[in-house]
Amino acid sequence: MKIKKELPEVFESFVQQRKNSFLSVKALKEKGIPVVGTFCTYLPQEFILASGAASVGLCSTSDETVGDAEKILPRNLCPLIKSSYGFAITDKCPFFYFSDLIIGETTCDGKKKMYEYLGEFKEVHVMELPNSQSEDGLQLWINECKKFKEVLEKRFECEITDEKLIEATKIKNDERDALKALSYLMANEPAPMLGQDLFKVLYGSGFKFDKKAAIEEIKAITEKIKEEYANGKMIDKRPRILLTGCPIGGATEKVIRAIENNGGVVVAFENCTGMKTIDKNVELEGDIYENIAKRYLAIGCSCMSPNPNRFELLGRMIDEFKVDGVVDMTLQACHTYNVETYGIKRYVNEKKNLPYIAIETDYSQSDIGQLDLRMAAFVEML
């Protein structure tokens, strides 16, 4: 595939992808293709792909429906949970409307209770995610993966064979490889593009339902950026920032803008939308259920205790992307990530000898001025 458009236009097309996919998901339904709504990086997407269904992310990242959600949910709850539930009860999100089945997971207490309310008007299956990456936890997750397969087979009257699961795994591995290759272009110094442009592709690619076509498009974008970089097209030299913490997207992209509008460049995203999702592939040799379970359970989210894999990935990315400073973004009332900021600060300051700053925010835009001030001071320090 050749990319004929200029890169700025290509990046913007990924921004529009979520909106465009509203029509795409309707078209899928008209063709009789089932849709599975998902919430979390821990969910093994391979099973959905092997079932012949399409998956779409349901985590909402806008404060538009938070007020509606607060009529039922407490105000001092994570904005991601309130926003997601608000869009569900107001029917303002076509993805909720068209989902035949919604899959939750027990990553946090707030989500678990929200799923109970969601189950009153949508079919919901909740996977019991262990809170540690122990051998016992792995066995639990393998069993949950097998249950998930049976739920999909029963709901969509299909058979998920090992062969179909392996083929789906190959496709997901290829997708992760393509996104990872694109992300690692930012290891170049100076960076070839702004982090905002990289993020547009990372986030927008999740709303492309034709995975094979999306993989080819991502590869083509990567090659075009390489070609332009070789011809001297790159951004000016700036302090290099790694962004870690809670999921980024929608309203919280204000943090990326605050960094880059004040002279920095986000060269690496450790968050769920970034490297945390694409860093590791599923092994194809051996028991496919165990391999899938191992790969997903190894994700370094703060819901795990202890959580060594987050520190391992963070340290590796700091070195490979030649990072000058770390910004840790947490959402208000996201207790696990907020508690873990202390450990991340110690690791970044003491083990990596780098500056660190923690930002706590929500989905409102009222703190943009404060974010600008803090990011300007942080970047200036670098």
Short mmCIF file of C-alpha atoms in Angstrom, two decimals:
data_model
loop_
_atom_site.label_atom_id
_atom_site.label_comp_id
_atom_site.label_asym_id
_atom_site.label_seq_id
_atom_site.Cartn_x
_atom_site.Cartn_y
_atom_site.Cartn_z
CA MET A 1 0.00 0.00 0.00
CA LYS A 2 1.27 3.46 -0.93
CA ILE A 3 0.34 6.52 1.10
CA LYS A 4 -0.41 9.29 -1.42
CA LYS A 5 -1.64 11.91 1.03
CA GLU A 6 0.66 14.23 2.93
CA LEU A 7 1.42 13.05 6.47
CA PRO A 8 -0.56 15.80 8.27
CA GLU A 9 -3.65 14.70 6.36
CA VAL A 10 -2.93 11.03 7.11
CA PHE A 11 -2.63 11.76 10.84
CA GLU A 12 -5.91 13.68 10.81
CA SER A 13 -7.65 10.77 9.10
CA PHE A 14 -6.91 8.68 12.20
CA VAL A 15 -8.44 11.42 14.37
CA GLN A 16 -11.65 11.04 12.39
CA GLN A 17 -11.52 7.25 12.53
CA ARG A 18 -13.56 6.96 15.73
CA LYS A 19 -16.34 9.09 14.22
CA ASN A 20 -16.16 7.27 10.90
CA SER A 21 -16.37 3.93 12.65
CA PHE A 22 -19.83 4.86 13.95
CA LEU A 23 -21.02 4.27 10.39
CA SER A 24 -18.72 1.28 9.96
CA VAL A 25 -20.14 -0.51 12.99
CA LYS A 26 -23.66 0.04 11.64
CA ALA A 27 -22.56 -1.47 8.33
CA LEU A 28 -21.16 -4.49 10.16
CA LYS A 29 -24.49 -5.06 11.86
CA GLU A 30 -26.32 -4.82 8.57
CA LYS A 31 -24.04 -7.58 7.23
CA GLY A 32 -24.88 -9.76 10.23
CA ILE A 33 -21.43 -9.46 11.82
CA PRO A 34 -21.72 -9.39 15.63
CA VAL A 35 -20.06 -6.62 17.66
CA VAL A 36 -18.37 -7.04 21.04
CA GLY A 37 -17.86 -3.98 23.22
CA THR A 38 -14.68 -4.02 25.30
CA PHE A 39 -13.10 -1.91 28.03
CA CYS A 40 -9.60 -3.09 28.85
CA THR A 41 -6.14 -3.89 27.54
CA TYR A 42 -6.23 -7.17 29.48
CA LEU A 43 -9.05 -8.52 27.31
CA PRO A 44 -7.67 -11.16 24.87
CA GLN A 45 -8.83 -9.76 21.53
CA GLU A 46 -7.79 -12.95 19.73
CA PHE A 47 -10.91 -14.79 20.92
CA ILE A 48 -13.23 -12.14 19.48
CA LEU A 49 -11.40 -12.16 16.15
CA ALA A 50 -11.52 -15.98 16.03
CA SER A 51 -15.28 -15.92 16.64
CA GLY A 52 -15.87 -13.82 13.51
CA ALA A 53 -17.07 -10.85 15.55
CA ALA A 54 -15.71 -7.31 15.55
CA SER A 55 -14.51 -5.65 18.74
CA VAL A 56 -14.77 -1.99 19.66
CA GLY A 57 -13.54 -0.06 22.67
CA LEU A 58 -16.21 1.40 24.95
CA CYS A 59 -14.08 3.47 27.33
CA SER A 60 -15.41 6.99 26.87
CA THR A 61 -13.06 9.92 27.38
CA SER A 62 -15.29 12.97 27.43
CA ASP A 63 -17.07 14.85 30.22
CA GLU A 64 -20.19 15.23 28.05
CA THR A 65 -22.22 12.59 29.93
CA VAL A 66 -20.52 12.69 33.33
CA GLY A 67 -23.44 14.69 34.76
CA ASP A 68 -25.89 12.03 33.59
CA ALA A 69 -23.80 9.30 35.18
CA GLU A 70 -23.56 11.18 38.48
CA LYS A 71 -27.33 10.86 38.91
CA ILE A 72 -26.57 7.20 39.66
CA LEU A 73 -22.84 6.92 40.33
CA PRO A 74 -20.93 8.86 43.03
CA ARG A 75 -19.28 12.13 42.04
CA ASN A 76 -15.91 11.10 43.52
CA LEU A 77 -15.52 8.23 41.05
CA CYS A 78 -13.01 7.82 38.21
CA PRO A 79 -14.09 10.00 35.24
CA LEU A 80 -13.48 7.15 32.78
CA ILE A 81 -16.08 5.01 34.57
CA LYS A 82 -18.59 7.87 34.82
CA SER A 83 -18.12 8.89 31.20
CA SER A 84 -18.45 5.31 29.91
CA TYR A 85 -21.59 4.65 31.93
CA GLY A 86 -23.02 8.05 31.01
CA PHE A 87 -22.71 7.37 27.28
CA ALA A 88 -24.33 3.96 27.80
CA ILE A 89 -27.42 5.18 29.69
CA THR A 90 -27.97 8.20 27.42
CA ASP A 91 -27.61 6.15 24.22
CA LYS A 92 -25.24 8.80 22.88
CA CYS A 93 -22.60 6.28 21.77
CA PRO A 94 -23.42 4.04 18.78
CA PHE A 95 -20.81 1.54 19.94
CA PHE A 96 -22.86 0.76 23.05
CA TYR A 97 -26.05 0.66 21.04
CA PHE A 98 -24.71 -1.79 18.43
CA SER A 99 -22.81 -4.06 20.83
CA ASP A 100 -24.34 -7.54 21.00
CA LEU A 101 -22.19 -8.41 24.00
CA ILE A 102 -20.11 -6.34 26.41
CA ILE A 103 -17.04 -7.78 28.10
CA GLY A 104 -15.84 -6.39 31.39
CA GLU A 105 -12.97 -7.40 33.64
CA THR A 106 -12.29 -7.03 37.35
CA THR A 107 -9.45 -4.51 37.06
CA CYS A 108 -10.89 -2.10 39.63
CA ASP A 109 -13.74 -1.96 42.12
CA GLY A 110 -15.43 0.99 40.41
CA LYS A 111 -15.67 -0.81 37.09
CA LYS A 112 -16.91 -4.01 38.72
CA LYS A 113 -19.87 -2.23 40.30
CA MET A 114 -20.55 -0.22 37.14
CA TYR A 115 -20.79 -3.47 35.15
CA GLU A 116 -23.61 -4.58 37.45
CA TYR A 117 -25.67 -1.54 36.45
CA LEU A 118 -24.66 -1.90 32.80
CA GLY A 119 -25.92 -5.48 32.90
CA GLU A 120 -29.44 -4.24 33.63
CA PHE A 121 -29.87 -3.12 30.02
CA LYS A 122 -27.05 -4.83 28.10
CA GLU A 123 -25.72 -8.39 27.99
CA VAL A 124 -22.49 -8.28 29.98
CA HIS A 125 -19.88 -10.96 30.67
CA VAL A 126 -17.25 -10.12 33.30
CA MET A 127 -13.88 -11.87 33.26
CA GLU A 128 -12.34 -12.39 36.69
CA LEU A 129 -8.87 -10.90 36.38
CA PRO A 130 -6.48 -11.96 39.16
CA ASN A 131 -4.80 -9.15 41.10
CA SER A 132 -1.35 -10.74 40.91
CA GLN A 133 0.80 -12.33 38.21
CA SER A 134 1.47 -15.48 40.25
CA GLU A 135 1.19 -19.09 39.03
CA ASP A 136 -2.21 -19.35 40.72
CA GLY A 137 -3.24 -16.10 39.04
CA LEU A 138 -2.15 -17.46 35.66
CA GLN A 139 -4.20 -20.64 36.12
CA LEU A 140 -7.25 -18.55 37.00
CA TRP A 141 -6.74 -16.42 33.88
CA ILE A 142 -6.32 -19.47 31.64
CA ASN A 143 -9.66 -20.76 32.96
CA GLU A 144 -11.26 -17.35 32.40
CA CYS A 145 -9.99 -17.33 28.80
CA LYS A 146 -11.57 -20.75 28.21
CA LYS A 147 -14.86 -19.53 29.71
CA PHE A 148 -14.69 -16.46 27.49
CA LYS A 149 -14.32 -18.69 24.43
CA GLU A 150 -17.39 -20.68 25.47
CA VAL A 151 -19.41 -17.50 26.06
CA LEU A 152 -18.59 -16.27 22.54
CA GLU A 153 -19.40 -19.64 20.99
CA LYS A 154 -22.77 -19.82 22.72
CA ARG A 155 -23.72 -16.18 22.10
CA PHE A 156 -22.77 -16.16 18.41
CA GLU A 157 -23.44 -19.83 17.61
CA CYS A 158 -19.94 -20.42 16.31
CA GLU A 159 -17.00 -22.72 16.97
CA ILE A 160 -13.64 -21.27 17.94
CA THR A 161 -11.14 -23.95 16.92
CA ASP A 162 -7.46 -23.90 17.84
CA GLU A 163 -6.70 -23.23 14.17
CA LYS A 164 -8.94 -20.15 14.12
CA LEU A 165 -7.43 -18.93 17.37
CA ILE A 166 -3.87 -19.33 16.07
CA GLU A 167 -4.77 -17.47 12.87
CA ALA A 168 -6.35 -14.64 14.89
CA THR A 169 -3.24 -14.55 17.07
CA LYS A 170 -1.02 -14.14 14.01
CA ILE A 171 -3.11 -11.16 12.88
CA LYS A 172 -2.97 -9.52 16.32
CA ASN A 173 0.79 -10.15 16.52
CA ASP A 174 1.21 -8.48 13.12
CA GLU A 175 -0.86 -5.51 14.27
CA ARG A 176 1.23 -5.11 17.42
CA ASP A 177 4.44 -5.37 15.41
CA ALA A 178 3.26 -2.69 12.98
CA LEU A 179 2.29 -0.25 15.75
CA LYS A 180 5.51 -0.96 17.63
CA ALA A 181 7.64 -0.29 14.54
CA LEU A 182 5.82 3.03 14.07
CA SER A 183 6.27 3.93 17.75
CA TYR A 184 10.00 3.20 17.68
CA LEU A 185 10.56 5.79 14.97
CA MET A 186 10.41 8.20 17.92
CA ALA A 187 13.68 6.70 19.22
CA ASN A 188 15.38 8.79 16.55
CA GLU A 189 16.92 12.03 17.74
CA PRO A 190 15.59 14.51 16.88
CA ALA A 191 12.12 12.97 16.68
CA PRO A 192 10.50 12.64 13.23
CA MET A 193 7.13 13.99 14.39
CA LEU A 194 5.23 15.28 17.38
CA GLY A 195 3.87 12.82 19.92
CA GLN A 196 0.40 14.18 19.13
CA ASP A 197 0.72 12.80 15.59
CA LEU A 198 1.93 9.39 16.76
CA PHE A 199 -0.91 9.24 19.27
CA LYS A 200 -3.49 9.92 16.56
CA VAL A 201 -2.45 6.70 14.83
CA LEU A 202 -2.14 4.63 18.01
CA TYR A 203 -5.58 5.68 19.25
CA GLY A 204 -7.36 5.75 15.89
CA SER A 205 -6.11 2.31 14.83
CA GLY A 206 -8.24 0.75 17.56
CA PHE A 207 -11.35 1.76 15.63
CA LYS A 208 -10.38 0.12 12.34
CA PHE A 209 -12.34 -3.11 12.01
CA ASP A 210 -10.50 -4.54 8.98
CA LYS A 211 -7.34 -5.53 10.83
CA LYS A 212 -5.37 -6.73 7.81
CA ALA A 213 -6.02 -3.48 5.91
CA ALA A 214 -5.16 -1.44 9.02
CA ILE A 215 -1.84 -3.27 9.39
CA GLU A 216 -0.86 -2.45 5.82
CA GLU A 217 -1.85 1.19 6.30
CA ILE A 218 0.26 1.48 9.47
CA LYS A 219 3.24 -0.09 7.70
CA ALA A 220 2.86 2.36 4.80
CA ILE A 221 2.77 5.33 7.19
CA THR A 222 5.92 4.03 8.90
CA GLU A 223 7.75 3.76 5.59
CA LYS A 224 6.66 7.26 4.52
CA ILE A 225 7.90 8.77 7.79
CA LYS A 226 11.22 6.93 7.39
CA GLU A 227 11.58 8.25 3.86
CA GLU A 228 10.81 11.83 4.88
CA TYR A 229 13.17 11.59 7.85
CA ALA A 230 15.99 10.40 5.56
CA ASN A 231 15.30 13.49 3.44
CA GLY A 232 15.70 15.76 6.45
CA LYS A 233 12.07 16.23 7.47
CA MET A 234 11.89 16.15 11.26
CA ILE A 235 10.90 18.36 14.17
CA ASP A 236 13.36 20.66 15.94
CA LYS A 237 15.41 19.26 18.82
CA ARG A 238 13.33 19.34 22.03
CA PRO A 239 13.38 17.82 25.52
CA ARG A 240 12.17 14.22 25.17
CA ILE A 241 9.27 13.19 27.43
CA LEU A 242 7.86 9.77 28.30
CA LEU A 243 4.19 9.80 29.29
CA THR A 244 3.01 7.11 31.71
CA GLY A 245 0.01 6.53 33.98
CA CYS A 246 -3.73 6.18 33.29
CA PRO A 247 -5.23 5.64 29.81
CA ILE A 248 -4.86 8.65 27.51
CA GLY A 249 -7.43 9.71 24.93
CA GLY A 250 -10.07 12.30 24.19
CA ALA A 251 -10.16 14.91 26.95
CA THR A 252 -6.84 13.84 28.48
CA GLU A 253 -4.96 14.56 25.25
CA LYS A 254 -4.74 18.03 26.80
CA VAL A 255 -1.70 16.70 28.69
CA ILE A 256 0.10 15.84 25.43
CA ARG A 257 -0.73 19.29 24.03
CA ALA A 258 0.44 21.01 27.23
CA ILE A 259 3.82 19.28 26.96
CA GLU A 260 4.31 19.94 23.26
CA ASN A 261 2.87 23.46 23.17
CA ASN A 262 5.49 24.37 25.77
CA GLY A 263 8.54 23.08 23.99
CA GLY A 264 8.72 19.36 24.75
CA VAL A 265 7.99 16.32 22.62
CA VAL A 266 6.31 13.13 23.85
CA VAL A 267 8.51 10.45 22.30
CA ALA A 268 7.00 7.52 24.18
CA PHE A 269 3.63 6.48 25.58
CA GLU A 270 3.80 3.76 28.22
CA ASN A 271 0.03 4.01 28.87
CA CYS A 272 -2.63 1.50 27.78
CA THR A 273 -3.03 3.29 24.45
CA GLY A 274 0.70 2.99 23.87
CA MET A 275 3.47 0.48 24.51
CA LYS A 276 1.65 -1.37 27.28
CA THR A 277 -0.72 -2.74 24.62
CA ILE A 278 1.79 -3.57 21.89
CA ASP A 279 5.07 -4.44 23.62
CA LYS A 280 4.71 -8.24 23.75
CA ASN A 281 3.30 -10.79 21.31
CA VAL A 282 1.62 -14.15 21.93
CA GLU A 283 3.83 -17.21 21.45
CA LEU A 284 2.51 -19.53 18.74
CA GLU A 285 4.28 -22.73 19.85
CA GLY A 286 2.64 -24.75 22.62
CA ASP A 287 -0.79 -24.47 24.25
CA ILE A 288 -2.49 -21.47 22.64
CA TYR A 289 -4.77 -20.81 25.64
CA GLU A 290 -1.85 -20.73 28.05
CA ASN A 291 0.18 -18.57 25.67
CA ILE A 292 -2.61 -16.00 25.28
CA ALA A 293 -3.26 -15.95 29.03
CA LYS A 294 0.46 -15.47 29.81
CA ARG A 295 0.84 -12.62 27.35
CA TYR A 296 -2.14 -10.64 28.62
CA LEU A 297 -1.62 -11.30 32.32
CA ALA A 298 1.96 -9.97 32.00
CA ILE A 299 0.67 -6.44 31.27
CA GLY A 300 2.05 -4.04 33.88
CA CYS A 301 -1.07 -2.27 35.11
CA SER A 302 -1.31 -0.73 38.59
CA CYS A 303 -4.21 -3.09 39.38
CA MET A 304 -1.54 -5.79 39.80
CA SER A 305 0.17 -6.13 43.18
CA PRO A 306 3.10 -6.26 43.04
CA ASN A 307 3.56 -4.66 39.62
CA PRO A 308 7.18 -5.27 38.50
CA ASN A 309 6.33 -5.44 34.79
CA ARG A 310 5.38 -1.76 34.66
CA PHE A 311 8.79 -0.81 36.05
CA GLU A 312 10.58 -3.16 33.65
CA LEU A 313 8.82 -1.70 30.61
CA LEU A 314 9.25 1.86 31.88
CA GLY A 315 12.97 1.41 32.41
CA ARG A 316 13.47 -0.16 29.00
CA MET A 317 11.55 2.63 27.27
CA ILE A 318 13.46 5.36 29.13
CA ASP A 319 16.70 3.92 27.76
CA GLU A 320 15.55 3.07 24.25
CA PHE A 321 13.75 6.36 23.59
CA LYS A 322 16.56 8.43 25.19
CA VAL A 323 14.13 10.15 27.55
CA ASP A 324 14.93 13.43 29.36
CA GLY A 325 11.96 13.44 31.76
CA VAL A 326 8.86 11.48 32.77
CA VAL A 327 5.29 12.78 33.12
CA ASP A 328 2.93 10.53 35.10
CA MET A 329 -0.75 11.33 34.38
CA THR A 330 -3.35 9.96 36.76
CA LEU A 331 -7.10 10.39 36.77
CA GLN A 332 -8.86 11.63 39.88
CA ALA A 333 -10.08 8.73 42.04
CA CYS A 334 -7.97 6.17 40.16
CA HIS A 335 -6.54 4.93 43.44
CA THR A 336 -4.12 2.26 42.23
CA TYR A 337 -2.36 4.54 39.75
CA ASN A 338 -2.38 7.43 42.24
CA VAL A 339 -0.84 5.28 44.99
CA GLU A 340 1.75 3.92 42.54
CA THR A 341 3.01 7.41 41.59
CA TYR A 342 5.28 7.35 44.67
CA GLY A 343 6.98 4.17 43.50
CA ILE A 344 7.31 5.46 39.94
CA LYS A 345 8.80 8.74 41.18
CA ARG A 346 11.41 6.90 43.26
CA TYR A 347 12.27 4.64 40.32
CA VAL A 348 12.64 7.50 37.82
CA ASN A 349 14.54 9.81 40.21
CA GLU A 350 16.79 7.26 41.92
CA LYS A 351 17.24 4.41 39.42
CA LYS A 352 17.19 6.47 36.21
CA ASN A 353 18.38 9.80 37.63
CA LEU A 354 15.73 11.69 35.64
CA PRO A 355 13.21 14.45 36.47
CA TYR A 356 9.64 13.29 37.16
CA ILE A 357 6.32 15.09 37.57
CA ALA A 358 2.88 13.70 38.49
CA ILE A 359 -0.27 15.26 37.03
CA GLU A 360 -3.72 14.48 38.45
CA THR A 361 -6.62 15.50 36.24
CA ASP A 362 -10.11 14.61 35.00
CA TYR A 363 -12.07 15.04 31.78
CA SER A 364 -12.97 18.71 32.25
CA GLN A 365 -10.95 21.37 30.44
CA SER A 366 -10.89 23.75 33.41
CA ASP A 367 -7.28 22.93 34.35
CA ILE A 368 -5.71 23.59 30.93
CA GLY A 369 -4.13 26.84 32.15
CA GLN A 370 -2.62 25.13 35.16
CA LEU A 371 -1.36 22.25 33.01
CA ASP A 372 0.33 24.73 30.66
CA LEU A 373 2.08 26.45 33.55
CA ARG A 374 3.30 23.22 35.11
CA MET A 375 4.45 21.67 31.84
CA ALA A 376 6.19 24.88 30.78
CA ALA A 377 8.14 24.90 34.07
CA PHE A 378 8.96 21.17 33.78
CA VAL A 379 10.18 21.42 30.18
CA GLU A 380 12.19 24.54 31.00
CA MET A 381 13.90 22.64 33.81
CA LEU A 382 15.01 19.99 31.31
#
